[in-house]
Structures are given as structure tokens and as C-alpha cells.
CSV table of C-alpha atoms in Angstrom, one decimal:
chain,number,residue,atom,x,y,z
E,1500,UNK,CA,55.3,5.6,20.2
E,1501,UNK,CA,53.1,6.5,17.1
E,1502,UNK,CA,54.9,10.3,16.2
E,1503,UNK,CA,51.9,11.2,12.9
E,1504,UNK,CA,54.5,14.8,12.5
E,1505,UNK,CA,57.8,11.9,12.1
E,1506,UNK,CA,56.1,10.4,9.4
E,1507,UNK,CA,55.0,13.0,7.8
E,1508,UNK,CA,58.4,14.9,7.5
E,1509,UNK,CA,60.1,11.1,6.9
E,1510,UNK,CA,57.0,11.4,3.8
E,1511,UNK,CA,58.5,14.8,2.9
E,1512,UNK,CA,62.3,14.9,2.8
E,1513,UNK,CA,65.6,13.2,3.4
E,1514,UNK,CA,66.6,13.9,6.4
E,1515,UNK,CA,70.1,13.4,8.5
E,1516,UNK,CA,69.4,12.3,12.4
E,1517,UNK,CA,71.8,12.0,15.1
E,1518,UNK,CA,71.4,8.7,16.8
E,1519,UNK,CA,69.5,9.2,20.4
E,1520,UNK,CA,67.1,11.1,17.4
E,1521,UNK,CA,67.1,8.0,15.6
E,1522,UNK,CA,66.2,6.0,18.9
E,1523,UNK,CA,63.3,8.0,19.4
E,1524,UNK,CA,61.1,7.6,16.4
E,1525,UNK,CA,58.8,4.9,15.9
E,1526,UNK,CA,59.5,1.5,13.2
E,1527,UNK,CA,57.1,2.5,10.8
E,1528,UNK,CA,59.0,6.5,10.8
E,1529,UNK,CA,62.0,4.1,10.8
E,1530,UNK,CA,61.0,2.3,8.1
E,1531,UNK,CA,60.2,5.3,6.3
E,1532,UNK,CA,63.7,7.2,6.8
E,1533,UNK,CA,65.6,3.7,5.7
E,1534,UNK,CA,63.0,2.9,2.4
E,1535,UNK,CA,63.5,7.2,1.3
E,1536,UNK,CA,60.3,7.5,1.5
E,1537,UNK,CA,59.6,10.9,0.0
E,1538,UNK,CA,61.0,9.5,-3.8
E,1539,UNK,CA,57.9,6.2,-3.4
E,1540,UNK,CA,56.0,9.2,-4.9
E,1541,UNK,CA,57.3,8.7,-7.9
E,1542,UNK,CA,56.0,5.2,-8.2
E,1543,UNK,CA,52.5,5.6,-6.8
E,1544,UNK,CA,52.1,8.1,-9.3
E,1545,UNK,CA,53.5,5.3,-11.5
E,1546,UNK,CA,50.9,3.0,-10.4
E,1547,UNK,CA,48.1,6.3,-10.8
E,1548,UNK,CA,48.8,6.3,-14.1
E,1549,UNK,CA,48.3,3.4,-15.1
E,1550,UNK,CA,44.9,2.9,-13.2
E,1551,UNK,CA,43.8,6.1,-14.4
E,1552,UNK,CA,44.2,4.8,-18.5
E,1553,UNK,CA,42.4,2.1,-17.4
E,1554,UNK,CA,39.8,3.5,-15.6
E,1555,UNK,CA,39.6,5.6,-19.3
E,1556,UNK,CA,39.2,2.5,-20.9
E,1557,UNK,CA,36.6,1.3,-18.5
E,1558,UNK,CA,38.7,-1.8,-17.2
E,1559,UNK,CA,39.4,-0.4,-13.7
E,1560,UNK,CA,38.7,-2.3,-10.6
E,1561,UNK,CA,39.5,-1.4,-7.2
E,1562,UNK,CA,41.5,-5.1,-5.8
E,1563,UNK,CA,43.8,-5.4,-8.2
E,1564,UNK,CA,44.6,-1.8,-8.8
E,1565,UNK,CA,45.5,-1.2,-4.9
E,1566,UNK,CA,47.5,-4.8,-4.8
E,1567,UNK,CA,49.2,-3.6,-8.0
E,1568,UNK,CA,50.3,0.2,-6.6
E,1569,UNK,CA,51.1,-1.0,-2.9
E,1570,UNK,CA,53.4,-3.6,-4.4
E,1571,UNK,CA,54.8,-1.7,-7.1
E,1572,UNK,CA,55.6,1.2,-4.0
E,1573,UNK,CA,56.7,-2.0,-1.7
E,1574,UNK,CA,59.4,-3.7,-4.4
E,1575,UNK,CA,61.1,0.0,-4.5
E,1576,UNK,CA,61.2,0.8,-1.3
E,1577,UNK,CA,62.5,-3.4,-0.9
E,1578,UNK,CA,65.6,-1.6,-4.0
E,1579,UNK,CA,66.7,1.4,-1.8
E,1580,UNK,CA,67.2,-0.3,0.8
E,1581,UNK,CA,69.3,-3.1,-0.7
E,1582,UNK,CA,71.2,0.0,-2.8
E,1583,UNK,CA,71.8,1.3,0.9
E,1584,UNK,CA,72.6,-2.4,1.7
E,1585,UNK,CA,74.8,-3.4,-2.0
E,1586,UNK,CA,77.0,0.4,-1.6
E,1587,UNK,CA,77.9,-0.5,2.5
E,1588,UNK,CA,79.3,-3.4,1.3
E,1589,UNK,CA,80.6,-2.6,-1.3
E,1590,UNK,CA,82.6,0.8,0.3
E,1591,UNK,CA,80.7,3.3,-1.6
E,1592,UNK,CA,78.9,5.0,1.2
E,1593,UNK,CA,81.8,5.0,3.4
E,1594,UNK,CA,83.9,8.0,4.0
E,1595,UNK,CA,80.8,10.4,4.5
E,1596,UNK,CA,80.6,9.6,0.5
E,1597,UNK,CA,77.6,12.1,-1.3
E,1598,UNK,CA,74.9,10.2,0.4
E,1599,UNK,CA,75.6,10.7,3.6
E,1600,UNK,CA,76.2,14.5,3.3
E,1601,UNK,CA,72.7,14.8,2.5
E,1602,UNK,CA,70.2,12.2,4.2
E,1603,UNK,CA,70.6,8.8,6.4
E,1604,UNK,CA,72.6,6.0,5.5
E,1605,UNK,CA,71.1,3.5,8.1
E,1606,UNK,CA,74.1,0.9,8.1
E,1607,UNK,CA,76.7,3.6,7.2
E,1608,UNK,CA,75.6,5.7,9.9
E,1609,UNK,CA,75.9,2.7,12.7
E,1610,UNK,CA,71.6,3.4,13.3
E,1611,UNK,CA,70.4,-0.6,12.5
E,1612,UNK,CA,72.1,-3.5,13.3
E,1613,UNK,CA,72.5,-6.3,10.3
E,1614,UNK,CA,69.9,-8.5,11.6
E,1615,UNK,CA,67.6,-4.9,12.3
E,1616,UNK,CA,68.2,-4.1,8.8
E,1617,UNK,CA,67.6,-7.9,6.7
E,1618,UNK,CA,64.3,-7.8,9.3
E,1619,UNK,CA,62.6,-4.6,7.0
E,1620,UNK,CA,64.1,-6.0,4.0
E,1621,UNK,CA,62.7,-9.3,4.5
E,1622,UNK,CA,59.4,-7.8,5.7
E,1623,UNK,CA,59.1,-5.5,2.8
E,1624,UNK,CA,60.5,-7.6,0.2
E,1625,UNK,CA,58.2,-9.9,1.3
E,1626,UNK,CA,55.0,-8.2,0.9
E,1627,UNK,CA,56.1,-6.8,-1.8
E,1628,UNK,CA,56.6,-10.8,-3.9
E,1629,UNK,CA,52.8,-11.8,-2.1
E,1630,UNK,CA,51.2,-9.2,-3.5
E,1631,UNK,CA,53.0,-10.1,-6.6
E,1632,UNK,CA,51.8,-13.3,-6.3
E,1633,UNK,CA,48.0,-12.6,-5.6
E,1634,UNK,CA,48.0,-10.8,-9.0
E,1635,UNK,CA,49.2,-13.6,-10.7
E,1636,UNK,CA,46.9,-16.3,-9.7
E,1637,UNK,CA,44.2,-13.2,-10.3
E,1638,UNK,CA,44.6,-11.9,-13.9
E,1639,UNK,CA,47.3,-14.2,-15.3
E,1640,UNK,CA,48.6,-13.8,-18.8
E,1641,UNK,CA,51.9,-11.5,-18.8
E,1642,UNK,CA,51.7,-10.6,-15.0
E,1643,UNK,CA,54.2,-13.0,-14.0
E,1644,UNK,CA,56.5,-12.1,-16.6
E,1645,UNK,CA,56.1,-8.3,-15.2
E,1646,UNK,CA,56.3,-9.0,-12.0
E,1647,UNK,CA,59.0,-11.1,-12.9
E,1648,UNK,CA,61.1,-8.1,-14.9
E,1649,UNK,CA,60.7,-6.4,-11.4
E,1650,UNK,CA,62.1,-8.3,-9.5
E,1651,UNK,CA,65.0,-8.3,-11.4
E,1652,UNK,CA,65.2,-5.0,-11.2
E,1653,UNK,CA,65.4,-4.1,-7.7
E,1654,UNK,CA,67.6,-6.9,-7.2
E,1655,UNK,CA,70.2,-5.7,-9.5
E,1656,UNK,CA,69.7,-2.0,-10.3
E,1657,UNK,CA,72.6,-1.5,-7.9
E,1658,UNK,CA,74.9,-3.9,-8.6
E,1659,UNK,CA,75.8,-4.4,-11.8
E,1660,UNK,CA,73.6,-2.2,-13.7
E,1661,UNK,CA,74.6,1.0,-12.6
E,1662,UNK,CA,77.8,0.1,-12.2
E,1663,UNK,CA,77.9,-0.1,-15.7
E,1664,UNK,CA,75.7,2.5,-17.2
E,1665,UNK,CA,72.8,0.8,-17.5
E,1666,UNK,CA,71.1,2.3,-14.7
E,1667,UNK,CA,69.8,5.5,-16.0
E,1668,UNK,CA,68.0,3.6,-18.8
E,1669,UNK,CA,66.9,0.9,-16.8
E,1670,UNK,CA,65.1,3.3,-14.7
E,1671,UNK,CA,63.6,4.5,-17.6
E,1672,UNK,CA,62.1,1.1,-19.1
E,1673,UNK,CA,60.9,0.4,-15.4
E,1674,UNK,CA,59.2,3.9,-14.4
E,1675,UNK,CA,57.7,3.5,-17.9
E,1676,UNK,CA,56.7,0.6,-19.3
E,1677,UNK,CA,56.8,-1.7,-16.8
E,1678,UNK,CA,55.2,0.3,-13.8
E,1679,UNK,CA,53.1,2.2,-16.0
E,1680,UNK,CA,52.2,-0.2,-18.6
E,1681,UNK,CA,52.3,-2.9,-16.1
E,1682,UNK,CA,49.9,-1.3,-13.7
E,1683,UNK,CA,47.2,-0.3,-17.0
E,1684,UNK,CA,47.9,-4.0,-18.0
E,1685,UNK,CA,47.4,-6.0,-14.6
E,1686,UNK,CA,44.1,-4.1,-14.7
E,1687,UNK,CA,43.1,-4.3,-18.2
E,1688,UNK,CA,45.3,-8.0,-19.9
E,1689,UNK,CA,46.6,-5.9,-22.9
E,1690,UNK,CA,49.1,-3.4,-24.2
E,1691,UNK,CA,49.3,-1.0,-26.9
E,1692,UNK,CA,51.4,1.3,-28.4
E,1693,UNK,CA,50.0,4.7,-27.3
E,1694,UNK,CA,50.3,3.3,-23.6
E,1695,UNK,CA,54.0,3.2,-24.8
E,1696,UNK,CA,54.3,6.6,-25.6
E,1697,UNK,CA,52.6,7.4,-22.1
E,1698,UNK,CA,54.6,5.4,-20.0
E,1699,UNK,CA,57.1,7.1,-21.5
E,1700,UNK,CA,56.1,10.9,-21.2
E,1701,UNK,CA,56.3,10.1,-17.8
E,1702,UNK,CA,59.7,7.7,-17.2
E,1703,UNK,CA,61.4,10.5,-18.3
E,1704,UNK,CA,60.8,12.6,-15.4
E,1705,UNK,CA,62.3,9.9,-12.7
E,1706,UNK,CA,65.0,9.7,-15.5
E,1707,UNK,CA,65.8,12.9,-15.8
E,1708,UNK,CA,66.1,13.3,-11.8
E,1709,UNK,CA,68.2,9.8,-11.4
E,1710,UNK,CA,70.5,11.4,-14.1
E,1711,UNK,CA,70.7,14.5,-12.5
E,1712,UNK,CA,71.9,13.0,-9.3
E,1713,UNK,CA,74.4,11.4,-11.2
E,1714,UNK,CA,75.8,14.2,-12.6
E,1715,UNK,CA,76.1,16.6,-9.0
E,1716,UNK,CA,78.4,13.0,-8.3
E,1717,UNK,CA,79.8,12.1,-11.4
E,1718,UNK,CA,83.2,12.3,-9.6
E,1719,UNK,CA,82.6,10.6,-6.5
E,1720,UNK,CA,80.7,8.0,-8.6
E,1721,UNK,CA,84.0,7.6,-10.3
E,1722,UNK,CA,87.0,7.8,-7.4
E,1723,UNK,CA,84.9,4.7,-6.4
E,1724,UNK,CA,84.2,3.1,-9.9
E,1725,UNK,CA,80.9,3.2,-10.4
E,1726,UNK,CA,80.4,4.1,-14.3
E,1727,UNK,CA,76.8,5.6,-13.8
E,1728,UNK,CA,76.0,6.9,-17.6
E,1729,UNK,CA,76.9,10.2,-16.7
E,1730,UNK,CA,80.2,8.9,-15.6
E,1731,UNK,CA,81.7,7.5,-19.3
E,1732,UNK,CA,80.3,10.4,-21.0
E,1733,UNK,CA,81.0,13.1,-18.7
E,1734,UNK,CA,79.4,16.3,-16.7
E,1735,UNK,CA,78.7,18.4,-20.0
E,1736,UNK,CA,77.4,15.4,-22.4
E,1737,UNK,CA,75.1,14.4,-19.5
E,1738,UNK,CA,73.6,18.6,-18.8
E,1739,UNK,CA,72.9,18.2,-22.4
E,1740,UNK,CA,71.0,15.1,-21.6
E,1741,UNK,CA,68.9,16.1,-19.1
E,1742,UNK,CA,68.2,18.9,-21.6
E,1743,UNK,CA,67.1,17.0,-24.6
E,1744,UNK,CA,64.4,14.4,-22.0
E,1745,UNK,CA,62.9,17.6,-20.8
E,1746,UNK,CA,62.2,18.5,-24.6
E,1747,UNK,CA,61.2,15.3,-25.6
E,1748,UNK,CA,58.2,15.2,-22.7
E,1749,UNK,CA,56.9,17.8,-24.1
E,1750,UNK,CA,57.5,17.3,-27.8
E,1751,UNK,CA,55.8,13.4,-26.9
E,1752,UNK,CA,52.7,15.2,-25.8
E,1753,UNK,CA,52.5,17.1,-28.6
E,1754,UNK,CA,52.3,14.0,-30.6
E,1755,UNK,CA,50.0,12.6,-28.9
E,1756,UNK,CA,47.5,15.5,-29.6
E,1757,UNK,CA,48.4,15.1,-32.9
E,1758,UNK,CA,48.8,11.4,-33.4
E,1759,UNK,CA,46.4,9.7,-31.1
E,1760,UNK,CA,42.6,9.4,-29.3
E,1761,UNK,CA,43.9,11.9,-26.4
E,1762,UNK,CA,43.0,16.1,-26.8
E,1763,UNK,CA,44.0,19.5,-26.4
E,1764,UNK,CA,44.3,18.6,-22.4
E,1765,UNK,CA,48.1,17.3,-22.6
E,1766,UNK,CA,48.5,20.7,-23.8
E,1767,UNK,CA,48.5,22.3,-20.0
E,1768,UNK,CA,52.2,20.5,-19.8
E,1769,UNK,CA,52.7,23.3,-21.5
E,1770,UNK,CA,51.9,26.1,-19.0
E,1771,UNK,CA,55.3,25.1,-17.2
E,1772,UNK,CA,57.7,26.9,-20.4
E,1773,UNK,CA,57.7,29.9,-18.0
E,1774,UNK,CA,59.6,27.5,-16.1
E,1775,UNK,CA,62.1,26.6,-18.6
E,1776,UNK,CA,64.8,29.6,-19.6
E,1777,UNK,CA,65.8,28.8,-15.9
E,1778,UNK,CA,66.1,25.4,-15.9
E,1779,UNK,CA,67.8,25.6,-19.3
E,1780,UNK,CA,70.5,27.9,-17.8
E,1781,UNK,CA,71.3,25.9,-15.1
E,1782,UNK,CA,71.8,23.3,-17.1
E,1783,UNK,CA,74.1,25.2,-19.6
E,1784,UNK,CA,76.4,25.8,-17.0
E,1785,UNK,CA,78.9,23.2,-14.8
E,1786,UNK,CA,77.7,22.6,-11.1
E,1787,UNK,CA,79.2,25.2,-9.0
E,1788,UNK,CA,81.4,24.4,-5.8
E,1789,UNK,CA,79.7,26.1,-3.2
E,1790,UNK,CA,75.9,26.6,-3.0
E,1791,UNK,CA,74.3,29.7,-3.2
E,1792,UNK,CA,73.3,32.5,-1.3
E,1793,UNK,CA,69.3,31.2,-1.9
E,1794,UNK,CA,70.0,27.7,-1.9
E,1795,UNK,CA,67.2,25.6,0.4
E,1796,UNK,CA,68.9,24.6,3.6
E,1797,UNK,CA,69.2,20.3,3.4
E,1798,UNK,CA,69.6,20.3,-0.4
E,1799,UNK,CA,73.3,20.6,-1.4
E,1800,UNK,CA,75.0,19.4,-3.0
E,1801,UNK,CA,72.3,17.7,-4.6
E,1802,UNK,CA,72.0,20.4,-8.1
E,1803,UNK,CA,71.0,19.1,-11.1
E,1804,UNK,CA,69.2,16.2,-9.2
E,1805,UNK,CA,67.4,19.0,-7.0
E,1806,UNK,CA,66.2,21.7,-10.7
E,1807,UNK,CA,64.9,17.7,-12.4
E,1808,UNK,CA,62.7,17.3,-9.2
E,1809,UNK,CA,61.3,20.6,-9.2
E,1810,UNK,CA,60.4,20.4,-12.8
E,1811,UNK,CA,59.3,17.1,-13.1
E,1812,UNK,CA,57.3,17.4,-9.8
E,1813,UNK,CA,55.3,20.0,-11.8
E,1814,UNK,CA,55.4,18.8,-15.2
E,1815,UNK,CA,54.0,15.6,-14.2
E,1816,UNK,CA,51.0,17.4,-12.1
E,1817,UNK,CA,50.0,18.9,-15.4
E,1818,UNK,CA,50.0,15.8,-17.3
E,1819,UNK,CA,47.7,14.5,-14.9
E,1820,UNK,CA,45.2,16.9,-15.0
E,1821,UNK,CA,45.6,16.7,-18.9
E,1822,UNK,CA,44.4,12.7,-18.8
E,1823,UNK,CA,42.1,13.8,-16.2
E,1824,UNK,CA,40.8,16.6,-18.0
E,1825,UNK,CA,40.3,15.1,-21.6
E,1826,UNK,CA,38.8,11.5,-20.3
E,1827,UNK,CA,36.2,13.3,-18.2
E,1828,UNK,CA,35.6,15.3,-21.7
E,1829,UNK,CA,35.5,12.3,-24.0
E,1830,UNK,CA,33.2,10.6,-21.9
E,1831,UNK,CA,30.8,13.0,-21.9
């Protein structure tokens, strides 16, 4: 039976469920939970930004954009499912590993059989491929190459990229030039350096969230032989790297206003500066051993990633409002 409230919960936050609670869910709710739906908003936002930039240049078309947005979200969902399968098969998620402490891992928790898992994954990945194939047939140009690049990262992010310090650079590339730039290219058939810089401003957000997550679980990853970039460079350097990326977002917005066709509305992101002192203080200190009394229930052991996520949500909202406002002003 369809349960819209369960869909809403699955879209809003990661969940821990008992087998009985899982069995009571409808198939859509199970799919949303299994593919970690709360993080898919970052992919939708990337496609939305690419579409907005196309609208700004009067080359927006609903059909290709909807197919692109849906295809990207399904590809991201497929990657999340494959991530769970790979980490389960390689023994990473066994014995209450980091992920199992705050969210469902459908294979490790015994909530899905392999047959059920591959049915969900096949439908999700197959739908993404079909949408991509349709876009290739309609748009041409570099659309096929962009699709193949997306498939490469979806299939190989978890292994070997994440295991050799390449996962974080991959996320910067995927959520920036590939997703934002690719969404624009499919609609416009062209590319520009201005587009590249805008896409990087956006992509730095998801990258800080991932970097924060990998910093949170640095010790657990090191014990399992997962050599993420934070494992390689150490916790202190990782915390400073996240702060540097956050600062780069603001500096790049200033650059776009001073050196490109974007105007002052992009400076709306600086309204978020009031939150930075607390964020900086958080990242200048190691992660606490236990959740502070005020910390929201269900979030721990996420710490740096949670703070990065909150900043990214606020910054991205202001950034998109700035791009929309600037686009409207230029159309007057």
C-alpha cells in the first residue's frame, strides 16, 4: 500500500529500520531508502542549475532537461546501490561499520535478498541508460561522451577510485563540469569557461560534504584499507582542506561578479557569512569522542559532514537565488 508519509521521511533523512518496519513499507519507500534519496537533491540541484543557465541563454527546452535531470538522479541512485553492494562484498560494511550506525544498509542488514537488490538496481540503472540513450539520439554532439563519462564514475567510484584517494576529486568533477556543465551542454550544444567556473562553485558544496564524511570516518576507513583522500593526508589537513574549499566558493562568486557577465546578485551568498565563525571553530578542532548534548538525534556519528551539509544547503540556496535574480535583471 502506498504511504506518502513514508516517502516524505525517506526523502528527508537517512533511517534505521527493523526488519518488521522494512517489510511494512511499499516498494517505492524501499527504493528511496535503499538508494539514499536524501542526497539525491544535490544531483537535482546540479541539473536545475544547468537548466537555469540554459534558460538564461535562451536555449532551454523542457523535454531534454527533464530527461537529463531524471537520468542524472537515477544514475546517482544506481551508484549508491552499487556502493552498498561493493562495500558489502569487500567486507567494508560488516561488523557495525560506520555506515551501519546511522542508516540502513539493505544487504548487510538482511533487508533485501541479492535477487531483490539486483532487480532494484537493474531497473534504476536501466532507466538511467534509456534516458541517456534518448538524449544521445536527440541531441548528438558530445552527449554520448558525457553519458559514458557518467557511467564510468557511477560504476567505478566505489572501487577503485575511492580506495586510492580519487573519490573526492571525482565528486568535484562529476557534480561540476559533468552534471552542471553537461546539463547545459545537452540543451545548448556549447561550453564556456564561465560555465565551468559556475559549475565548480556548485560542486565544491557536495565535495565538502563528502570530504567531511570521509574525515568523520577516517579511522574506520583506514582500518578497512579504504584509502580516501582524508586517510592519505590526515585529519588535520582534511579539516583545513574543507575550510579552504568553502572559502573558495565565496572567492569564486566574487570573481564571477568582477570578471564575467554575472552581476551583483551572486553576492547574496555573502549573507551566509554570519554562520562561518562557528563553522570555522568546528573545523579547527578534532571531532569530539561523543555527540554533544545539544546534537540532533540520529545524526551522530556524522560530525564534519553534517556541518558541511548545513553550510552547503544554505550556500547553494543563496547561490541559486542569486543566479535567478541576476538572470531576471538581465532580461529586463
